Short mmCIF file of C-alpha atoms in Angstrom, two decimals:
data_model
loop_
_atom_site.label_atom_id
_atom_site.label_comp_id
_atom_site.label_asym_id
_atom_site.label_seq_id
_atom_site.Cartn_x
_atom_site.Cartn_y
_atom_site.Cartn_z
CA MET A 29 -18.25 -39.52 1.44
CA GLY A 30 -21.67 -37.92 1.85
CA ILE A 31 -24.65 -39.12 -0.18
CA MET A 32 -24.23 -42.66 -1.52
CA ARG A 33 -27.35 -43.38 -3.59
CA ILE A 34 -31.11 -43.08 -3.92
CA GLY A 35 -32.59 -44.76 -0.84
CA HIS A 36 -36.29 -44.82 -1.48
CA ILE A 37 -39.13 -43.07 -3.19
CA SER A 38 -42.61 -42.54 -1.77
CA ILE A 39 -45.42 -42.26 -4.30
CA LYS A 40 -49.18 -41.77 -4.25
CA VAL A 41 -51.44 -44.42 -5.76
CA MET A 42 -55.19 -44.44 -6.27
CA ASP A 43 -55.74 -48.20 -5.92
CA ILE A 44 -53.38 -49.73 -3.38
CA VAL A 45 -54.30 -53.34 -4.19
CA ALA A 46 -53.67 -52.85 -7.91
CA ALA A 47 -50.46 -50.93 -7.17
CA VAL A 48 -49.01 -53.62 -4.89
CA LYS A 49 -49.90 -56.28 -7.46
CA HIS A 50 -48.13 -54.26 -10.18
CA TYR A 51 -44.93 -53.63 -8.24
CA GLU A 52 -44.83 -57.25 -6.98
CA GLN A 53 -45.85 -59.18 -10.07
CA VAL A 54 -44.66 -56.98 -12.93
CA LEU A 55 -41.55 -55.41 -11.38
CA GLY A 56 -40.80 -58.23 -8.95
CA LEU A 57 -40.46 -56.31 -5.66
CA LYS A 58 -41.54 -57.89 -2.39
CA THR A 59 -43.69 -56.29 0.31
CA THR A 60 -41.68 -55.99 3.53
CA HIS A 61 -44.07 -53.96 5.68
CA THR A 62 -47.55 -52.46 5.81
CA ASP A 63 -48.15 -49.72 8.39
CA ALA A 64 -51.29 -48.81 10.33
CA GLN A 65 -52.23 -46.14 7.76
CA GLY A 66 -52.22 -48.72 4.97
CA ASN A 67 -48.96 -47.53 3.38
CA VAL A 68 -47.07 -50.43 1.80
CA TYR A 69 -43.26 -50.77 1.84
CA LEU A 70 -41.43 -52.88 -0.74
CA LYS A 71 -37.89 -53.81 -1.74
CA CYS A 72 -36.09 -55.37 -4.71
CA TRP A 73 -34.24 -58.70 -4.32
CA ASP A 74 -30.76 -57.23 -4.70
CA GLU A 75 -31.28 -54.44 -2.14
CA TRP A 76 -30.20 -54.94 1.44
CA ASP A 77 -32.12 -52.22 3.29
CA LYS A 78 -35.69 -52.77 4.47
CA PHE A 79 -37.47 -50.93 1.63
CA SER A 80 -36.92 -48.74 -1.43
CA LEU A 81 -40.51 -48.01 -2.42
CA ILE A 82 -43.44 -46.70 -0.36
CA LEU A 83 -46.93 -46.77 -1.86
CA THR A 84 -49.40 -44.45 -0.13
CA PRO A 85 -53.15 -44.66 -0.83
CA CYS A 86 -54.45 -41.30 -2.11
CA ASP A 87 -57.03 -39.75 -4.44
CA GLN A 88 -54.31 -38.78 -6.90
CA ALA A 89 -51.03 -40.06 -8.32
CA GLY A 90 -47.53 -38.56 -8.06
CA LEU A 91 -44.57 -38.05 -5.76
CA ASN A 92 -44.64 -37.71 -1.97
CA HIS A 93 -40.88 -37.52 -1.51
CA VAL A 94 -37.59 -38.97 -2.69
CA ALA A 95 -34.92 -39.92 -0.17
CA TYR A 96 -31.15 -40.35 -0.51
CA LYS A 97 -28.91 -42.30 1.83
CA THR A 98 -25.78 -40.66 3.19
CA GLU A 99 -22.85 -42.57 4.67
CA HIS A 100 -22.62 -41.10 8.18
CA ASP A 101 -25.21 -39.85 10.65
CA ALA A 102 -23.09 -36.71 11.22
CA ASP A 103 -23.52 -35.86 7.51
CA LEU A 104 -27.11 -34.91 8.34
CA ASP A 105 -25.93 -32.04 10.55
CA SER A 106 -23.46 -30.71 8.00
CA PHE A 107 -26.02 -31.01 5.18
CA GLN A 108 -28.62 -29.24 7.33
CA LYS A 109 -26.27 -26.30 7.88
CA ARG A 110 -25.35 -26.11 4.20
CA VAL A 111 -28.97 -26.30 3.01
CA GLU A 112 -30.03 -23.63 5.54
CA ASP A 113 -27.05 -21.42 4.58
CA TYR A 114 -28.18 -21.73 0.95
CA GLY A 115 -31.52 -20.21 2.02
CA ILE A 116 -33.73 -23.29 2.09
CA SER A 117 -35.51 -24.14 5.33
CA THR A 118 -35.14 -27.65 6.71
CA GLN A 119 -36.35 -29.86 9.50
CA ILE A 120 -34.96 -33.00 11.09
CA LEU A 121 -37.59 -35.70 11.47
CA PRO A 122 -36.88 -37.95 14.48
CA ALA A 123 -35.98 -41.60 13.97
CA GLU A 124 -38.96 -43.84 13.15
CA SER A 125 -40.93 -40.98 11.58
CA LEU A 126 -40.86 -43.45 8.76
CA PRO A 127 -40.66 -47.01 10.11
CA PHE A 128 -37.16 -48.56 10.14
CA VAL A 129 -35.50 -45.24 9.22
CA GLY A 130 -33.22 -43.13 11.42
CA ARG A 131 -33.43 -39.37 11.84
CA THR A 132 -34.01 -37.68 8.54
CA LEU A 133 -33.20 -34.28 7.04
CA CYS A 134 -36.22 -32.97 5.17
CA PHE A 135 -36.52 -29.98 2.80
CA ASN A 136 -37.95 -28.91 -0.53
CA LEU A 137 -35.84 -28.52 -3.66
CA PRO A 138 -36.09 -25.14 -5.44
CA SER A 139 -38.60 -26.88 -7.77
CA GLY A 140 -40.84 -27.68 -4.78
CA HIS A 141 -40.25 -31.45 -4.72
CA GLU A 142 -39.73 -32.84 -1.22
CA MET A 143 -36.32 -34.40 -0.68
CA ARG A 144 -35.06 -36.30 2.35
CA ILE A 145 -31.63 -37.48 3.43
CA TYR A 146 -31.07 -40.22 6.01
CA ALA A 147 -28.13 -42.32 7.17
CA LYS A 148 -29.76 -45.34 8.77
CA LYS A 149 -32.37 -47.83 7.62
CA GLU A 150 -32.94 -51.33 8.97
CA TYR A 151 -30.69 -53.90 7.28
CA VAL A 152 -32.45 -57.04 6.12
CA GLY A 153 -30.04 -58.39 3.49
CA THR A 154 -30.41 -59.25 -0.17
CA ASP A 155 -32.29 -62.36 -1.27
CA VAL A 156 -29.01 -64.18 -2.00
CA GLY A 157 -27.19 -63.22 1.21
CA THR A 158 -23.53 -62.40 1.69
CA MET A 159 -21.92 -65.83 2.22
CA ASN A 160 -21.07 -67.72 -1.01
CA PRO A 161 -24.13 -66.22 -2.73
CA ASP A 162 -25.82 -67.43 -5.90
CA PRO A 163 -25.97 -64.82 -8.68
CA TRP A 164 -29.75 -64.58 -8.38
CA PRO A 165 -32.48 -66.04 -6.17
CA ASP A 166 -34.88 -68.80 -7.30
CA ASP A 167 -38.12 -67.00 -6.50
CA ILE A 168 -37.77 -64.05 -8.88
CA ARG A 169 -41.10 -62.80 -10.13
CA GLY A 170 -41.91 -60.63 -13.13
CA SER A 171 -39.06 -58.47 -14.39
CA GLY A 172 -36.99 -59.26 -11.30
CA VAL A 173 -35.57 -55.74 -11.00
CA HIS A 174 -32.34 -55.48 -8.98
CA TRP A 175 -32.74 -52.11 -7.35
CA LEU A 176 -34.40 -48.70 -7.44
CA ASP A 177 -31.92 -46.81 -9.59
CA HIS A 178 -33.01 -43.19 -10.03
CA CYS A 179 -35.93 -40.86 -10.53
CA LEU A 180 -36.64 -38.08 -13.00
CA LEU A 181 -38.43 -35.02 -11.66
CA MET A 182 -40.23 -32.56 -13.92
CA CYS A 183 -39.41 -28.96 -12.99
CA GLU A 184 -41.20 -25.78 -13.96
CA MET A 185 -39.62 -23.77 -16.75
CA ASN A 186 -40.97 -20.66 -18.42
CA PRO A 187 -38.36 -18.75 -20.46
CA GLU A 188 -40.71 -15.72 -20.78
CA THR A 189 -40.84 -15.17 -17.04
CA GLY A 190 -37.28 -16.39 -16.53
CA VAL A 191 -38.33 -19.32 -14.36
CA ASN A 192 -35.99 -22.29 -14.72
CA LYS A 193 -36.25 -24.72 -11.83
CA VAL A 194 -34.03 -27.25 -13.68
CA ALA A 195 -31.11 -24.85 -13.46
CA GLU A 196 -31.97 -23.89 -9.86
CA ASN A 197 -32.21 -27.53 -8.75
CA THR A 198 -29.00 -28.44 -10.55
CA LYS A 199 -27.04 -25.59 -8.95
CA PHE A 200 -28.38 -26.55 -5.52
CA MET A 201 -27.69 -30.27 -5.90
CA MET A 202 -24.12 -29.64 -7.09
CA GLU A 203 -23.17 -26.84 -4.69
CA VAL A 204 -24.88 -28.08 -1.54
CA LEU A 205 -25.32 -31.85 -1.85
CA ASP A 206 -22.07 -32.47 -3.82
CA PHE A 207 -23.73 -34.11 -6.81
CA TYR A 208 -21.84 -34.20 -10.13
CA MET A 209 -23.26 -33.58 -13.60
CA ALA A 210 -23.05 -36.35 -16.19
CA GLU A 211 -25.10 -34.82 -19.01
CA GLN A 212 -27.24 -31.82 -19.84
CA ILE A 213 -29.55 -30.48 -22.57
CA ILE A 214 -29.00 -26.84 -23.55
CA VAL A 215 -31.68 -25.06 -25.60
CA GLY A 216 -32.84 -21.59 -26.66
CA PRO A 217 -31.80 -19.07 -29.32
CA GLU A 218 -28.81 -18.05 -27.23
CA LYS A 219 -28.05 -21.69 -26.42
CA ASN A 220 -27.95 -20.84 -22.74
CA ILE A 221 -31.06 -22.45 -21.24
CA GLN A 222 -30.37 -25.58 -19.23
CA ALA A 223 -33.51 -27.62 -20.01
CA ALA A 224 -32.48 -30.95 -18.46
CA THR A 225 -29.67 -32.39 -16.35
CA TRP A 226 -28.53 -35.85 -15.23
CA LEU A 227 -26.69 -35.86 -11.90
CA PHE A 228 -24.88 -38.56 -9.94
CA ARG A 229 -23.27 -39.43 -6.62
CA SER A 230 -22.73 -43.14 -7.34
CA THR A 231 -20.67 -44.37 -10.31
CA THR A 232 -23.65 -44.55 -12.71
CA PRO A 233 -24.68 -41.73 -15.08
CA HIS A 234 -27.60 -40.57 -12.94
CA ASP A 235 -29.02 -40.92 -9.47
CA ILE A 236 -31.48 -38.13 -10.22
CA ALA A 237 -32.50 -36.19 -13.33
CA PHE A 238 -34.39 -32.93 -13.85
CA VAL A 239 -36.31 -32.05 -17.02
CA ALA A 240 -38.20 -28.84 -17.79
CA GLY A 241 -41.98 -28.89 -18.05
CA PRO A 242 -44.98 -26.62 -17.53
CA ARG A 243 -45.45 -27.75 -13.91
CA GLN A 244 -43.55 -29.73 -11.28
CA GLY A 245 -44.17 -33.45 -11.07
CA LEU A 246 -42.84 -36.99 -11.21
CA HIS A 247 -41.78 -38.15 -14.67
CA HIS A 248 -40.65 -41.63 -13.70
CA LEU A 249 -39.00 -43.91 -11.18
CA ALA A 250 -36.52 -46.38 -12.64
CA PHE A 251 -35.37 -49.85 -11.64
CA TYR A 252 -32.18 -51.57 -12.75
CA LEU A 253 -31.91 -54.74 -14.86
CA ASP A 254 -28.80 -56.64 -15.97
CA SER A 255 -29.06 -56.76 -19.72
CA TRP A 256 -30.84 -55.83 -22.92
CA HIS A 257 -32.41 -59.28 -22.88
CA ASP A 258 -33.86 -58.56 -19.45
CA VAL A 259 -35.42 -55.40 -20.88
CA LEU A 260 -37.07 -57.51 -23.61
CA LYS A 261 -38.28 -60.01 -21.02
CA ALA A 262 -39.69 -57.17 -18.93
CA ALA A 263 -41.68 -56.07 -22.00
CA ASP A 264 -42.99 -59.65 -22.37
CA ILE A 265 -44.13 -59.56 -18.76
CA MET A 266 -45.89 -56.26 -19.37
CA GLY A 267 -47.63 -57.83 -22.37
CA LYS A 268 -48.74 -60.75 -20.23
CA ASN A 269 -50.09 -58.42 -17.58
CA LYS A 270 -51.66 -55.92 -20.02
CA VAL A 271 -49.51 -53.12 -18.63
CA ARG A 272 -49.73 -49.85 -20.54
CA ILE A 273 -46.32 -49.55 -22.27
CA ASP A 274 -45.33 -45.97 -23.01
CA VAL A 275 -42.11 -46.54 -24.96
CA ALA A 276 -41.18 -50.00 -26.28
CA PRO A 277 -37.61 -51.24 -25.70
CA THR A 278 -35.04 -48.84 -27.14
CA ARG A 279 -31.85 -47.01 -26.23
CA HIS A 280 -31.27 -43.53 -24.84
CA GLY A 281 -28.52 -41.41 -26.35
CA ILE A 282 -28.30 -39.70 -22.98
CA THR A 283 -26.81 -42.14 -20.39
CA ARG A 284 -26.72 -44.86 -23.16
CA GLY A 285 -29.34 -46.75 -21.13
CA GLU A 286 -31.35 -49.60 -22.68
CA THR A 287 -34.87 -48.89 -21.62
CA ILE A 288 -38.59 -49.53 -21.55
CA TYR A 289 -41.17 -47.10 -20.12
CA PHE A 290 -44.60 -48.05 -18.81
CA PHE A 291 -47.24 -46.91 -16.34
CA ASP A 292 -48.33 -48.27 -12.99
CA PRO A 293 -52.10 -48.68 -12.42
CA SER A 294 -52.34 -45.08 -11.14
CA GLY A 295 -50.47 -43.60 -14.09
CA ASN A 296 -47.09 -43.12 -12.41
CA ARG A 297 -44.47 -43.78 -15.09
CA ASN A 298 -41.97 -46.59 -14.43
CA GLU A 299 -38.77 -47.41 -16.27
CA THR A 300 -36.78 -50.62 -16.21
CA PHE A 301 -33.40 -50.08 -17.76
CA ALA A 302 -30.18 -51.95 -18.32
CA GLY A 303 -26.62 -51.01 -19.10
CA LEU A 304 -24.59 -48.86 -16.75
CA GLY A 305 -23.77 -46.69 -19.76
CA TYR A 306 -20.35 -45.64 -18.59
CA LEU A 307 -18.35 -45.10 -15.45
CA ALA A 308 -19.51 -41.82 -13.95
CA GLN A 309 -16.67 -40.03 -12.16
CA PRO A 310 -16.31 -36.55 -10.66
CA ASP A 311 -13.64 -35.67 -13.25
CA ARG A 312 -15.52 -37.10 -16.25
CA PRO A 313 -16.24 -34.33 -18.76
CA VAL A 314 -19.91 -33.30 -18.95
CA THR A 315 -21.79 -34.44 -22.07
CA THR A 316 -23.99 -31.75 -23.64
CA TRP A 317 -26.92 -32.27 -26.04
CA SER A 318 -28.14 -29.39 -28.19
CA GLU A 319 -31.76 -28.65 -29.10
CA GLU A 320 -31.37 -30.12 -32.65
CA PHE A 321 -30.25 -33.45 -31.19
CA LEU A 322 -32.77 -33.52 -28.34
CA GLY A 323 -34.81 -36.34 -29.92
CA ARG A 324 -31.66 -38.39 -30.58
CA GLY A 325 -30.55 -37.84 -27.01
CA ILE A 326 -33.82 -39.16 -25.61
CA PHE A 327 -34.55 -41.96 -28.13
CA TYR A 328 -31.33 -42.73 -29.93
CA HIS A 329 -32.65 -45.03 -32.69
CA THR A 330 -35.54 -43.00 -34.08
CA GLY A 331 -34.37 -39.58 -33.00
CA GLU A 332 -38.04 -38.73 -32.60
CA LEU A 333 -39.44 -37.41 -29.38
CA ASN A 334 -43.14 -38.17 -28.89
CA ALA A 335 -45.03 -35.33 -27.24
CA ALA A 336 -46.67 -37.60 -24.69
CA PHE A 337 -43.28 -38.57 -23.28
CA THR A 338 -42.64 -35.02 -22.10
CA GLU A 339 -46.24 -33.88 -21.55
CA VAL A 340 -47.58 -36.89 -19.66
CA TYR A 341 -46.53 -37.22 -16.04
CA THR A 342 -48.00 -37.29 -12.54
CA MET B 7 -83.65 -75.66 -26.45
CA ASN B 8 -80.47 -77.72 -26.08
CA SER B 9 -77.62 -76.66 -23.86
CA THR B 10 -75.50 -75.22 -26.74
CA GLU B 11 -78.35 -73.04 -27.95
CA SER B 12 -78.99 -71.90 -24.42
CA HIS B 13 -75.31 -71.09 -24.00
CA ASN B 14 -75.25 -69.16 -27.29
CA SER B 15 -78.33 -67.14 -26.45
CA LEU B 16 -76.85 -66.36 -23.06
CA LEU B 17 -73.67 -65.09 -24.78
CA ALA B 18 -75.76 -63.02 -27.16
CA ALA B 19 -77.72 -61.56 -24.30
CA LEU B 20 -74.54 -60.77 -22.41
CA CYS B 21 -73.07 -59.05 -25.47
CA THR B 22 -76.15 -56.93 -25.99
CA THR B 23 -76.25 -55.78 -22.41
CA ALA B 24 -72.55 -55.78 -21.50
CA CYS B 25 -70.79 -54.91 -24.79
CA SER B 26 -73.17 -52.74 -26.76
CA ASN B 27 -71.68 -50.18 -29.11
CA HIS B 28 -72.43 -46.52 -28.75
CA HIS B 29 -71.93 -43.55 -31.01
CA ILE B 30 -69.42 -40.98 -29.69
CA ARG B 31 -69.30 -37.56 -31.33
CA LEU B 32 -66.49 -35.01 -31.01
CA LEU B 33 -68.30 -31.67 -31.12
CA GLN B 34 -65.16 -29.69 -31.94
CA THR B 35 -64.40 -31.51 -35.18
CA GLY B 36 -67.65 -33.24 -36.06
CA GLU B 37 -65.89 -36.61 -36.10
CA SER B 38 -67.54 -39.61 -34.54
CA TYR B 39 -66.64 -43.14 -33.63
CA GLU B 40 -68.14 -46.31 -32.23
CA CYS B 41 -67.20 -47.21 -28.68
CA SER B 42 -68.22 -50.31 -26.77
CA SER B 43 -69.57 -49.97 -23.25
CA ALA B 44 -66.77 -52.38 -22.30
CA GLU B 45 -63.97 -50.02 -23.37
CA SER B 46 -62.94 -46.52 -22.38
CA LEU B 47 -63.87 -43.46 -24.41
CA LEU B 48 -60.14 -42.86 -24.96
CA HIS B 49 -59.58 -46.41 -26.21
CA GLY B 50 -62.36 -45.91 -28.74
CA LEU B 51 -60.96 -42.52 -29.76
CA CYS B 52 -57.54 -44.02 -30.45
CA LYS B 53 -59.17 -46.44 -32.91
CA ILE B 54 -60.02 -43.51 -35.23
CA GLY B 55 -56.38 -43.82 -36.21
CA ARG B 56 -55.65 -40.10 -36.05
CA LYS B 57 -51.95 -39.45 -35.55
CA GLY B 58 -50.81 -37.56 -32.49
CA ILE B 59 -53.59 -38.29 -30.04
CA PRO B 60 -51.65 -38.43 -26.78
CA LYS B 61 -52.72 -41.60 -25.09
CA GLY B 62 -51.13 -40.67 -21.79
CA CYS B 63 -50.97 -43.08 -18.89
CA LEU B 64 -54.40 -44.65 -19.59
CA ASN B 65 -54.71 -45.10 -15.83
CA GLY B 66 -56.33 -41.89 -14.60
CA GLY B 67 -53.15 -40.33 -13.21
CA CYS B 68 -51.73 -37.91 -15.78
CA GLY B 69 -54.88 -35.96 -16.69
CA ILE B 70 -54.03 -35.45 -20.36
CA CYS B 71 -57.30 -36.95 -21.73
CA LYS B 72 -59.71 -34.53 -20.02
CA VAL B 73 -63.10 -34.27 -21.74
CA ALA B 74 -66.45 -32.63 -21.03
CA ILE B 75 -69.58 -34.72 -21.50
CA ARG B 76 -72.08 -32.44 -23.31
CA HIS B 77 -74.76 -35.01 -24.00
CA GLY B 78 -75.41 -38.64 -23.09
CA HIS B 79 -74.27 -40.78 -20.21
CA VAL B 80 -71.04 -42.48 -19.19
CA LYS B 81 -69.99 -44.73 -16.33
CA LYS B 82 -66.77 -44.49 -14.35
CA ILE B 83 -64.50 -47.52 -14.81
CA GLY B 84 -61.60 -46.52 -12.53
CA ALA B 85 -60.10 -43.90 -10.24
CA MET B 86 -59.28 -40.43 -11.58
CA SER B 87 -56.66 -38.20 -10.02
CA ARG B 88 -58.11 -35.36 -7.93
CA ALA B 89 -55.07 -33.35 -9.04
CA HIS B 90 -56.74 -33.16 -12.47
CA ILE B 91 -60.50 -33.63 -11.89
CA SER B 92 -62.03 -31.78 -8.95
CA GLU B 93 -65.25 -32.99 -7.30
CA GLN B 94 -67.04 -30.02 -8.86
CA GLU B 95 -65.75 -30.88 -12.34
CA GLU B 96 -66.73 -34.50 -11.91
CA ALA B 97 -70.25 -33.43 -10.94
CA GLN B 98 -70.39 -31.29 -14.09
CA GLY B 99 -69.32 -34.16 -16.34
CA VAL B 100 -65.71 -33.09 -16.81
CA LEU B 101 -63.85 -36.40 -16.68
CA LEU B 102 -60.84 -38.35 -17.92
CA ALA B 103 -61.63 -40.25 -21.14
CA CYS B 104 -59.43 -43.18 -20.07
CA ARG B 105 -61.62 -43.84 -17.05
CA ILE B 106 -65.15 -43.66 -18.50
CA ALA B 107 -67.18 -45.93 -20.76
CA PRO B 108 -70.33 -44.95 -22.66
CA VAL B 109 -73.75 -46.01 -21.37
CA ASP B 110 -75.56 -44.56 -24.41
CA ASP B 111 -74.65 -42.27 -27.32
CA VAL B 112 -72.37 -39.49 -26.09
CA GLU B 113 -71.26 -36.06 -27.32
CA ILE B 114 -67.99 -34.68 -25.95
CA ASP B 115 -65.68 -31.70 -26.11
CA VAL B 116 -62.00 -32.41 -25.67
CA ILE B 117 -60.40 -30.00 -23.20
CA GLY B 118 -56.96 -29.56 -21.74
CA LEU B 119 -53.76 -30.81 -23.32
CA MET B 120 -55.44 -33.10 -25.87
CA VAL B 121 -57.10 -30.15 -27.66
CA SER B 122 -54.15 -29.26 -29.88
CA ALA B 123 -53.77 -32.86 -31.07
CA ILE B 124 -57.46 -33.23 -31.81
CA LEU B 125 -57.81 -29.92 -33.61
CA ARG B 126 -54.54 -30.18 -35.56
CA GLY B 127 -55.36 -30.02 -39.26
CA LYS B 128 -59.08 -30.01 -38.57
CA PRO B 129 -61.13 -26.88 -39.33
CA PRO B 130 -63.60 -25.90 -36.63
CA GLN B 131 -66.97 -27.53 -37.14
CA HIS B 132 -68.75 -24.31 -38.12
CA LEU B 133 -66.39 -24.03 -41.13
CA GLN B 134 -67.03 -27.61 -42.25
CA LYS B 135 -69.66 -28.45 -44.82
#
């Protein structure tokens, strides 16, 4: 079946102690490994592979790479050929280049972001197990997020010079990695500029999203919660922990997600969101948002887009 | 002096040394505000109540609150991303407002992405009376 889901994301943090505390106590992940370089690996309680988040100490914030898990090891060879045939150079990193991870296909998206695809990662099980499990474990901390759900990458766009890395990434992801489009934003006087796209491989509205900006970067990484009430509780936990909230609980028009945005201690934006929105399927018609309804698409209740939401990212 | 008085004078002393207020002046608009040495320059700026000041991540990562210190002294209260503030800039007093607190009265120029929000609806200082 090819790519199944987002597998992990590796991000840079400027204070590793503060970062680990944030992702453990506010989000509710658990540390599963720390390597010799001081990189910290964490997972959510409902995930069964060894880790979904890598925090790397650095003098800046932002993305190192995002990795997707494919079903079969042989997929890596076919994807490598297809990516190379498309004109993008690749390399295969040997197993254990990242601890607990099998051999990994590595390349840069047209936008410049590093993407990886792997088929194997050490299985450790969820916190409730597989035999007669409880619906949730007793030692949930903070927001108790279920799993890393998706990421949104900011891609360079400049209509004057004709640069549109959103469109280039989208074409590549759909043609080469077999992603499907759930929704898109189309702007410009000719209504022909693809300014944002939401793409999926799983059955949820997005496993990755691309939005146009002045430079490439990481807009946010998002974790899944069960319900609107869990989103409210997550906001309470952020209040308790004095976390900088970017957007208070609301709903997206795009994906229909119930959401809250906030920042980790290095300024990387996080989202916890609930609601699967709808069943994403390869034959589902694509939803399109026009420039006039851009604000409504992003924040459905107010219809107002705050500048910081699109200008601020790492 | 009884123990309560001693406690109170200790608190007072702590407040004078640890939480003193300083005068921050925005050279581009002539506006000024009070900022405690216990809060960031950006936190103080947001208290002016001007609409549209992009607060950003407040954690030194996004770089939107870049300012240049033209006069006075500040202290660093957290890490700033090298993607936005180079070592050379830092040495020249170009810093992120969310990660510095005033040590004495300070004069700043807002630079980078925050400029348009700060200058919106405000005539340049040389045109103000």
